[in-house]
PDB file of N, CA and C in Angstrom:
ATOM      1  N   UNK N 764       0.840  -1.186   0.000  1.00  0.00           N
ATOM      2  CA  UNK N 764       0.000   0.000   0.000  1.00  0.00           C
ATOM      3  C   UNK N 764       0.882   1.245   0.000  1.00  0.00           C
ATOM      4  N   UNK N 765       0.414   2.564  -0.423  1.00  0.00           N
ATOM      5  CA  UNK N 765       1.044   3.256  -0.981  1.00  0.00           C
ATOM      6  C   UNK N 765       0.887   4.714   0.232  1.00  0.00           C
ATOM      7  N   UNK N 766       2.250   4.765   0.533  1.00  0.00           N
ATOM      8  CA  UNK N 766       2.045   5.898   1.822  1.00  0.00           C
ATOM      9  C   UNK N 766       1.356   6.947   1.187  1.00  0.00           C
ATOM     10  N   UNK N 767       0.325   7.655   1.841  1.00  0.00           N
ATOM     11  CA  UNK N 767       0.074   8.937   1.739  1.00  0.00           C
ATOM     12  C   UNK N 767       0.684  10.215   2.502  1.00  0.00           C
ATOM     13  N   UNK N 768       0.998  11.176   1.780  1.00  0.00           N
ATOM     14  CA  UNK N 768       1.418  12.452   2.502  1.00  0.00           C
ATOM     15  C   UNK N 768       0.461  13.189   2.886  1.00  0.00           C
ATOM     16  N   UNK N 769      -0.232  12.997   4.380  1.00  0.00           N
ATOM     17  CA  UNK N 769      -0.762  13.824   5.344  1.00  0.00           C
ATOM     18  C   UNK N 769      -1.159  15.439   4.782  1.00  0.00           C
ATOM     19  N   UNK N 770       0.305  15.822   5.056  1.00  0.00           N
ATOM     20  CA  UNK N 770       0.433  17.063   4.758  1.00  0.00           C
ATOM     21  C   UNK N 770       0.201  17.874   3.497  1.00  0.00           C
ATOM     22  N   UNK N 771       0.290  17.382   1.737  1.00  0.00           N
ATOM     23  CA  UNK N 771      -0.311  17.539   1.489  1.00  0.00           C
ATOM     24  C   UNK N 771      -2.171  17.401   1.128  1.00  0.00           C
ATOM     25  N   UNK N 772      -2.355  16.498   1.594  1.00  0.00           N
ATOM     26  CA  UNK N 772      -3.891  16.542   1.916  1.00  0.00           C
ATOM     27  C   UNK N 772      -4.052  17.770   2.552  1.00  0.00           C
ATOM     28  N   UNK N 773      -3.820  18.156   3.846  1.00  0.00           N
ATOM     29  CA  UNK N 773      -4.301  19.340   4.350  1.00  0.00           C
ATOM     30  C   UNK N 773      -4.501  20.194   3.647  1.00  0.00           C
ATOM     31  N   UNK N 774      -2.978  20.825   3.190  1.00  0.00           N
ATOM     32  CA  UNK N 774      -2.664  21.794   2.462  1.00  0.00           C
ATOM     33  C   UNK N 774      -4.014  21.613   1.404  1.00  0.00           C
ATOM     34  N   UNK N 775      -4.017  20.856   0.387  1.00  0.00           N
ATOM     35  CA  UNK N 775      -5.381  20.297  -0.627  1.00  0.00           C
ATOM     36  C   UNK N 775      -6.615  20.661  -0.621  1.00  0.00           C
ATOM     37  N   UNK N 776      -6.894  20.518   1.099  1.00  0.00           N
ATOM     38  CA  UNK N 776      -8.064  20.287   1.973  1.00  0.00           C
ATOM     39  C   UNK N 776      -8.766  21.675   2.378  1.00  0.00           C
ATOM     40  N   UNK N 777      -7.624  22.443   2.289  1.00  0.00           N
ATOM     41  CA  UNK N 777      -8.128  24.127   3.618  1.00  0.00           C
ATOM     42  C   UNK N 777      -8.323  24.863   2.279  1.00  0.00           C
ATOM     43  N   UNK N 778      -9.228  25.858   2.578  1.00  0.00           N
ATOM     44  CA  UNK N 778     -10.044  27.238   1.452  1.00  0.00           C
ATOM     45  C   UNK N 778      -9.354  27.997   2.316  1.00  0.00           C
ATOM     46  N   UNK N 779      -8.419  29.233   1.551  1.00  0.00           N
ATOM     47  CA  UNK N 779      -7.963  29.927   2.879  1.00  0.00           C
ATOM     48  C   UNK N 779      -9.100  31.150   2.732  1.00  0.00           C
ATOM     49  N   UNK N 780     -10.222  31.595   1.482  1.00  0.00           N
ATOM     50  CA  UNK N 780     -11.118  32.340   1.644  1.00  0.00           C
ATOM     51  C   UNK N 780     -11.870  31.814   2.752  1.00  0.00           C
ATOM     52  N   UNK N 781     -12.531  30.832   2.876  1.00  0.00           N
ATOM     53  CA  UNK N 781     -13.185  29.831   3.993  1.00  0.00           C
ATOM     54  C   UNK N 781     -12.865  30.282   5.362  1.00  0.00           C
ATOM     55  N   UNK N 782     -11.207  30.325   5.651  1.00  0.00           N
ATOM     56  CA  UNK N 782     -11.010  30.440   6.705  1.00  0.00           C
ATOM     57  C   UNK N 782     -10.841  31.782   7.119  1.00  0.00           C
ATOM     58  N   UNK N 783     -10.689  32.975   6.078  1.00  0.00           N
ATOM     59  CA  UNK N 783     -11.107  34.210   6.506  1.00  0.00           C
ATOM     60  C   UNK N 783     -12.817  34.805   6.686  1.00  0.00           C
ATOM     61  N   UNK N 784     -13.681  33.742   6.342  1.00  0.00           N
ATOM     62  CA  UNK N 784     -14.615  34.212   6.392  1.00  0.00           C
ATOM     63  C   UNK N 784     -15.100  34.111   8.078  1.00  0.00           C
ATOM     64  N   UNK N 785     -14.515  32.959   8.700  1.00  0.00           N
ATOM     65  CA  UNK N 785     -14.383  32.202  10.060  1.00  0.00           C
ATOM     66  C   UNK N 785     -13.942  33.073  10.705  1.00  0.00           C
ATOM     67  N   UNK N 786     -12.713  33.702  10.945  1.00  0.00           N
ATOM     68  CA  UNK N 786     -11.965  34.555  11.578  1.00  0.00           C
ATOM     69  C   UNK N 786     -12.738  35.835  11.670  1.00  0.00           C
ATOM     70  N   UNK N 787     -13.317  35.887  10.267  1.00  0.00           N
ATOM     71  CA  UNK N 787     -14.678  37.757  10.615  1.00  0.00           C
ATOM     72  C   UNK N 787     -15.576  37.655  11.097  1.00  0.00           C
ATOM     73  N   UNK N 788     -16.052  36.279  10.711  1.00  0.00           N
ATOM     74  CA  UNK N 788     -17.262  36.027  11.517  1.00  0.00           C
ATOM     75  C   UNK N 788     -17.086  36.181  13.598  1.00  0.00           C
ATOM     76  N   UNK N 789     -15.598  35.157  14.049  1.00  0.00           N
ATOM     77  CA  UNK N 789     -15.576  35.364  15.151  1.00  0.00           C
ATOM     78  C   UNK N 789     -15.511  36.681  15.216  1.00  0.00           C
ATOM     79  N   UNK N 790     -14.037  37.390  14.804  1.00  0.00           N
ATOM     80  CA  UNK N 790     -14.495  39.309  15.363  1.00  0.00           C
ATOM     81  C   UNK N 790     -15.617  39.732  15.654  1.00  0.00           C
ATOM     82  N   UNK N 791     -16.643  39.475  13.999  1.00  0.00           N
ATOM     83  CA  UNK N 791     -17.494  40.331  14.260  1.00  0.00           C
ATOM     84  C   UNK N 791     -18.954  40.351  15.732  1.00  0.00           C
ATOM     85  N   UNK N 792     -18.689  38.307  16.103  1.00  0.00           N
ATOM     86  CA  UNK N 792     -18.990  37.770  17.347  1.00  0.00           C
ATOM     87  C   UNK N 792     -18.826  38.854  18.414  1.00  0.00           C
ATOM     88  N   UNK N 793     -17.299  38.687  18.763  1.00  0.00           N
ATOM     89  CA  UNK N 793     -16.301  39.202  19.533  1.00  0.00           C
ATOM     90  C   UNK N 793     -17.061  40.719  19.754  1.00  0.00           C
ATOM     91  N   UNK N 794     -17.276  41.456  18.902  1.00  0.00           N
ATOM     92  CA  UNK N 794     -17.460  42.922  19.008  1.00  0.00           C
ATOM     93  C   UNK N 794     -18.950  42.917  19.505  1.00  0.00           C
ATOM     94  N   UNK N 795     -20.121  42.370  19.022  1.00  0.00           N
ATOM     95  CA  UNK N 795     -21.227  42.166  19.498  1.00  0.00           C
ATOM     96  C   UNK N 795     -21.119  42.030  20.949  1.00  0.00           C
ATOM     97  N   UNK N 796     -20.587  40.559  21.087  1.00  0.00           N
ATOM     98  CA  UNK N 796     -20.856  40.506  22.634  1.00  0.00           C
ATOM     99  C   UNK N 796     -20.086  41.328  23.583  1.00  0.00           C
ATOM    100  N   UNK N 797     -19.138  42.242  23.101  1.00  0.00           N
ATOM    101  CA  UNK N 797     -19.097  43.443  23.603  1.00  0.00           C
ATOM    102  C   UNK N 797     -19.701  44.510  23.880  1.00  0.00           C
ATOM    103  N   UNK N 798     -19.982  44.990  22.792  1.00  0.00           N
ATOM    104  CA  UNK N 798     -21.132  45.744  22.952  1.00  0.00           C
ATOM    105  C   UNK N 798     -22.538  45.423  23.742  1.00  0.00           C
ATOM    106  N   UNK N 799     -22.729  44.385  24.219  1.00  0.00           N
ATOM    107  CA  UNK N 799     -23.948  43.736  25.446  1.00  0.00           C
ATOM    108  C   UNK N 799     -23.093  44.578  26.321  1.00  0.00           C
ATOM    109  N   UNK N 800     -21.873  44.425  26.791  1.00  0.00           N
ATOM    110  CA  UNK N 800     -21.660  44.993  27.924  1.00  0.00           C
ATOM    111  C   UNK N 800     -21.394  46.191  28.277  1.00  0.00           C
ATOM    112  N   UNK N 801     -21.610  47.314  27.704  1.00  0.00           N
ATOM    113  CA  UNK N 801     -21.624  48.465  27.809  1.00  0.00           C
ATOM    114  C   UNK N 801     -22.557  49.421  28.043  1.00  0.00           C
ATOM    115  N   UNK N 802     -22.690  49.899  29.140  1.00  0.00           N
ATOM    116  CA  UNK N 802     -23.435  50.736  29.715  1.00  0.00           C
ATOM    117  C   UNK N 802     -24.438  51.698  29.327  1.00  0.00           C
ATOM    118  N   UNK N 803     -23.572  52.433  28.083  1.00  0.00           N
ATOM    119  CA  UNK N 803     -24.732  53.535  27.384  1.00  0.00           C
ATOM    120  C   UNK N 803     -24.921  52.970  26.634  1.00  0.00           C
ATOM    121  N   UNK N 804     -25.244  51.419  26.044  1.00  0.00           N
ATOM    122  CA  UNK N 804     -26.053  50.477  25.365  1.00  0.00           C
ATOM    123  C   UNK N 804     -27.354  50.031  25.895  1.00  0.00           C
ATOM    124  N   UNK N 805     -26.862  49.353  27.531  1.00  0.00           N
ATOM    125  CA  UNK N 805     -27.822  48.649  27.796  1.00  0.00           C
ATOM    126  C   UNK N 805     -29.068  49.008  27.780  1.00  0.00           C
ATOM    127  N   UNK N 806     -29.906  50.193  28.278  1.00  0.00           N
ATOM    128  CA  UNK N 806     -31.138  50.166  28.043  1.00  0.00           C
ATOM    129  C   UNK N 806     -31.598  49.619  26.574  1.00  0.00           C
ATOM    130  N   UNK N 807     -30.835  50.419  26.021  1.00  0.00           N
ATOM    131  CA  UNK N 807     -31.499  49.753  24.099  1.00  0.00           C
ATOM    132  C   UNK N 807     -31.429  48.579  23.714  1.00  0.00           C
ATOM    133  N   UNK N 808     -30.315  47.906  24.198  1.00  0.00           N
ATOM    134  CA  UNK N 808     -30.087  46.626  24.343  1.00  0.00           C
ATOM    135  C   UNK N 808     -31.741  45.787  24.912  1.00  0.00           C
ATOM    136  N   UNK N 809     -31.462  46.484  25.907  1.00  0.00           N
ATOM    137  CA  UNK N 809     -32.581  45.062  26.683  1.00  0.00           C
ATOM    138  C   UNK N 809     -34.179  45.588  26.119  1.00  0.00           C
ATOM    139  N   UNK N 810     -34.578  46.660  25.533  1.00  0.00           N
ATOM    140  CA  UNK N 810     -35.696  46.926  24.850  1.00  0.00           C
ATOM    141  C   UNK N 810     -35.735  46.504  23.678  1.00  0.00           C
ATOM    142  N   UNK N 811     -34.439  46.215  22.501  1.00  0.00           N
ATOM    143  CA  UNK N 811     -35.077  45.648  21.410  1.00  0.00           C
ATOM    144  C   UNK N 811     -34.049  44.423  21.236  1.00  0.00           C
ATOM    145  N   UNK N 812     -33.486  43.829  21.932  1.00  0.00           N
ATOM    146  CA  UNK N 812     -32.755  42.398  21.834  1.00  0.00           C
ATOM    147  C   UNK N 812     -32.112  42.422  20.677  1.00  0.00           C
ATOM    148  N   UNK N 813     -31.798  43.205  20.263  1.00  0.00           N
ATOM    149  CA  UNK N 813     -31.555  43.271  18.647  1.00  0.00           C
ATOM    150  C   UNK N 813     -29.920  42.624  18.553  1.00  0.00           C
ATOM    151  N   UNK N 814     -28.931  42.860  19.311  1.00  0.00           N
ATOM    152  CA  UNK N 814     -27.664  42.484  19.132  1.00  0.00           C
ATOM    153  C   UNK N 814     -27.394  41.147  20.066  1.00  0.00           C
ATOM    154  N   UNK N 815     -28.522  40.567  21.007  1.00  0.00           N
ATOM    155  CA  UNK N 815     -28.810  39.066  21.061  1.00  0.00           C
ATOM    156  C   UNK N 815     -28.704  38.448  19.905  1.00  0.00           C
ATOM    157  N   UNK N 816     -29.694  39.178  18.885  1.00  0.00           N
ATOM    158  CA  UNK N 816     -30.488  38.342  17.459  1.00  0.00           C
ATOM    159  C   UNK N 816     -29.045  38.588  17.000  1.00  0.00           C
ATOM    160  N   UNK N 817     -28.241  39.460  16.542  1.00  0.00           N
ATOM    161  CA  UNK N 817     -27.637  39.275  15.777  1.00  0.00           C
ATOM    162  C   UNK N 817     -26.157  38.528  15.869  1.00  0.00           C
ATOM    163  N   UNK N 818     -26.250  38.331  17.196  1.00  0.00           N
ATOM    164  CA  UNK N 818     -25.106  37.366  17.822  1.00  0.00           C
ATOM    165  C   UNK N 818     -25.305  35.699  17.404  1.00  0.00           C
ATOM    166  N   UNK N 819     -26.947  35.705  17.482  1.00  0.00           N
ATOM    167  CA  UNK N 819     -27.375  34.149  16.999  1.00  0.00           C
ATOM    168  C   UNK N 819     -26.940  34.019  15.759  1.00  0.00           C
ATOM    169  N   UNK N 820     -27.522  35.648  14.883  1.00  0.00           N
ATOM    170  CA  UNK N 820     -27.392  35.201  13.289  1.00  0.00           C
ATOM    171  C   UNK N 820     -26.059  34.637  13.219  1.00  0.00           C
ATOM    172  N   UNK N 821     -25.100  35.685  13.671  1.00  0.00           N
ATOM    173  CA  UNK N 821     -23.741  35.084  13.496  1.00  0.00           C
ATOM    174  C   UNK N 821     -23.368  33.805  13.986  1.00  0.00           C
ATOM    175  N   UNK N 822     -23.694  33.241  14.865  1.00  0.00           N
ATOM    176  CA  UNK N 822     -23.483  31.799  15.396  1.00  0.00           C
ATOM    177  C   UNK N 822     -24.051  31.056  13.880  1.00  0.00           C
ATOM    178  N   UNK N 823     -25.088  31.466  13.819  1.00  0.00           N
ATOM    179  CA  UNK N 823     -25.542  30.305  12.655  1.00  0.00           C
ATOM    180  C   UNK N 823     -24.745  30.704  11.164  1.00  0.00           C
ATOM    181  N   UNK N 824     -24.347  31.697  11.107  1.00  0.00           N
ATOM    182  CA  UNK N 824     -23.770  31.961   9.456  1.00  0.00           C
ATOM    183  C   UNK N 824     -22.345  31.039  10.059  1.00  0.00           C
ATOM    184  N   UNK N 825     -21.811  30.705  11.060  1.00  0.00           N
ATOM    185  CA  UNK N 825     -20.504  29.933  11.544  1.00  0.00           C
ATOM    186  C   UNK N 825     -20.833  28.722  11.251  1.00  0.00           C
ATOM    187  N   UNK N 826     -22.442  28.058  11.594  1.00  0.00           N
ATOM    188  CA  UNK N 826     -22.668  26.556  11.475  1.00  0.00           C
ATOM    189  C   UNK N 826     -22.999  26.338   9.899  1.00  0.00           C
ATOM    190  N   UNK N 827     -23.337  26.732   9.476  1.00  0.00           N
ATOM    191  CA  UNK N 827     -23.176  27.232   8.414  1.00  0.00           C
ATOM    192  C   UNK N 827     -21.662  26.866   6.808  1.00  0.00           C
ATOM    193  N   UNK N 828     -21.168  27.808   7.308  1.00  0.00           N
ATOM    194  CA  UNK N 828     -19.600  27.565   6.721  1.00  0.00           C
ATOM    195  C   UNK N 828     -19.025  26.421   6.994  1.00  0.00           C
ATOM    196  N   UNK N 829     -19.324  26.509   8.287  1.00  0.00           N
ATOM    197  CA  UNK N 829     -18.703  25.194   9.008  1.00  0.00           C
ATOM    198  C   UNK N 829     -18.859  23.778   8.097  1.00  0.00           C
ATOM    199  N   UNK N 830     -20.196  23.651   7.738  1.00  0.00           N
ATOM    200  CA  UNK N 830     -20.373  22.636   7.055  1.00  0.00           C
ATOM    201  C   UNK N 830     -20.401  22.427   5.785  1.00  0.00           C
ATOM    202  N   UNK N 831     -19.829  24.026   5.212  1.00  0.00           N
ATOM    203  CA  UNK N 831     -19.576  23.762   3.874  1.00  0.00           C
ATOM    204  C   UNK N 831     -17.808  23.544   3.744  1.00  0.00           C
ATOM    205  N   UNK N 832     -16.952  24.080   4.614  1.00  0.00           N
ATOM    206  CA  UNK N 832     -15.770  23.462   4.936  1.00  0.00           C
ATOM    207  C   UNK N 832     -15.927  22.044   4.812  1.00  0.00           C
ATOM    208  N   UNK N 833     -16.513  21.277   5.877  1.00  0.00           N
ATOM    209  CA  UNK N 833     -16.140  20.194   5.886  1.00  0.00           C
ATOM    210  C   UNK N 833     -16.502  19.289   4.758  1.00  0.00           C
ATOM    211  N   UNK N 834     -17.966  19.551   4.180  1.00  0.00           N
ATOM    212  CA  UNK N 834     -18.044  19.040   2.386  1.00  0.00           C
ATOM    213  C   UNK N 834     -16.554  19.728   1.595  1.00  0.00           C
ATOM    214  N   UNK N 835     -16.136  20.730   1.424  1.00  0.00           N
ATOM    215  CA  UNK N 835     -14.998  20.761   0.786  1.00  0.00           C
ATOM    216  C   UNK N 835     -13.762  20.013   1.314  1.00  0.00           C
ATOM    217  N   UNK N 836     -13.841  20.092   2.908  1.00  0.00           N
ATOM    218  CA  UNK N 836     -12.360  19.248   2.838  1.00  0.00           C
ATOM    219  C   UNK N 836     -12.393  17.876   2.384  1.00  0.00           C
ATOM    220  N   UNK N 837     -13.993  17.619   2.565  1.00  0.00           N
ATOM    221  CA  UNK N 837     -13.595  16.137   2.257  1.00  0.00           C
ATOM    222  C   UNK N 837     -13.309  15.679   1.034  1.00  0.00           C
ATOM    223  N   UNK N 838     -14.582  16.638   0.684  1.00  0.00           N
ATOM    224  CA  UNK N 838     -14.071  16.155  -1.464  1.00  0.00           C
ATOM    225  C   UNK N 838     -12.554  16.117  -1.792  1.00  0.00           C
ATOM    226  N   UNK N 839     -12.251  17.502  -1.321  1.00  0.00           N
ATOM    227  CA  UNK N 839     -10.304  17.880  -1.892  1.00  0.00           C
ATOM    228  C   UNK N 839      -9.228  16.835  -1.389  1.00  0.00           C
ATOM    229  N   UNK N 840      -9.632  16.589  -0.133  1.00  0.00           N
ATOM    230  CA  UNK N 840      -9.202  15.648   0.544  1.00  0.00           C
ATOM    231  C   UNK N 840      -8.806  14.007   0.172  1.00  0.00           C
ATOM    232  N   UNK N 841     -10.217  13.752  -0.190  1.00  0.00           N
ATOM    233  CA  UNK N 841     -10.338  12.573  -1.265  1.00  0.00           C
ATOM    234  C   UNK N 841      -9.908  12.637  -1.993  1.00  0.00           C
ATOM    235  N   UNK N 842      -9.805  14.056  -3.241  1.00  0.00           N
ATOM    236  CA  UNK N 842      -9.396  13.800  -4.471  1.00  0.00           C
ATOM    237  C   UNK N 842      -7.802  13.653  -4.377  1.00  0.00           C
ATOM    238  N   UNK N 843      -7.173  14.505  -3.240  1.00  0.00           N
ATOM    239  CA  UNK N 843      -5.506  14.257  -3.070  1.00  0.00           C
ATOM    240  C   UNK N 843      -5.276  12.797  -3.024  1.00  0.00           C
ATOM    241  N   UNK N 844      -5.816  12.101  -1.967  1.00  0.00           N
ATOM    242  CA  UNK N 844      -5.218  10.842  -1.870  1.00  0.00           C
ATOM    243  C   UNK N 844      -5.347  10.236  -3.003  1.00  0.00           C
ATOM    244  N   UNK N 845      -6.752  10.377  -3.721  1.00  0.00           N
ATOM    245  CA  UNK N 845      -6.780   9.238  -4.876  1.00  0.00           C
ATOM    246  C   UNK N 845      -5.355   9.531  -5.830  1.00  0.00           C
ATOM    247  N   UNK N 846      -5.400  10.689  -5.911  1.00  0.00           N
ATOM    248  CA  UNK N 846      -4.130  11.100  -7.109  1.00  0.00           C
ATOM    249  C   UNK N 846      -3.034  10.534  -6.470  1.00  0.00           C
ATOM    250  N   UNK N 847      -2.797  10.631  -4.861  1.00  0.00           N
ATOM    251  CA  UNK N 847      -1.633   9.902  -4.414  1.00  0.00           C
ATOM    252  C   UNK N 847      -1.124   8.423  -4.767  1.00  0.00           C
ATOM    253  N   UNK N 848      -2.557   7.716  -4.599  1.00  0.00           N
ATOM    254  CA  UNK N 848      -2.567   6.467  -4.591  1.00  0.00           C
ATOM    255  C   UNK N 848      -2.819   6.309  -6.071  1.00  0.00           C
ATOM    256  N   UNK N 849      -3.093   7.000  -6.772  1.00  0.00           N
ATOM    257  CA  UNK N 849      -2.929   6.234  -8.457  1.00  0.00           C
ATOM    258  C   UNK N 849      -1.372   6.746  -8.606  1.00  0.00           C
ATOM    259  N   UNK N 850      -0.693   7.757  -8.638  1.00  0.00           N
ATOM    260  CA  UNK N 850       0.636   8.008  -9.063  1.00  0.00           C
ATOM    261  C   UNK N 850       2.056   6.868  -8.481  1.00  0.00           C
TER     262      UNK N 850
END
């Protein structure tokens, strides 16, 4: 049987657009649930929940990607080894 190289699979495997979309998405997390904690927010905050909602949206645009990552790694993934293992 025919070793495979790990490493390029990965390399094969990762969207690096993909993974900047991940990284804005956390910031833009990050800054939300900041903004909950700030003082000359909170009244507006707790009257229209609005940056709750949009903390969820962002959770879900993450589950989201998330699972279109992992359909891409797997395809690319697959397709490396096969080329490994036919060459």
């Amino acid at each position: 049987m025919k070793t495979i190289d790990i490493d390029k699979v990965k390399i094969e495997g990762v969207h690096t657009g993909l993974l900047e979309v991940i990284i804005a998405l956390k910031e833009a997390r990050c800054k939300v649930n900041a903004l909950m904690d700030t003082e000359e927010l909170e009244p507006y905050i707790k009257r229209t929940e609005k940056l709750g909602n949009i903390s969820d949206t962002l959770c879900e645009f993450g589950t989201d990607i998330a699972e279109l990552i992992g359909i891409f790694f797997f395809d690319r993934a697959e397709e490396e080894i096969s080329k490994q293992i036919e060459n």
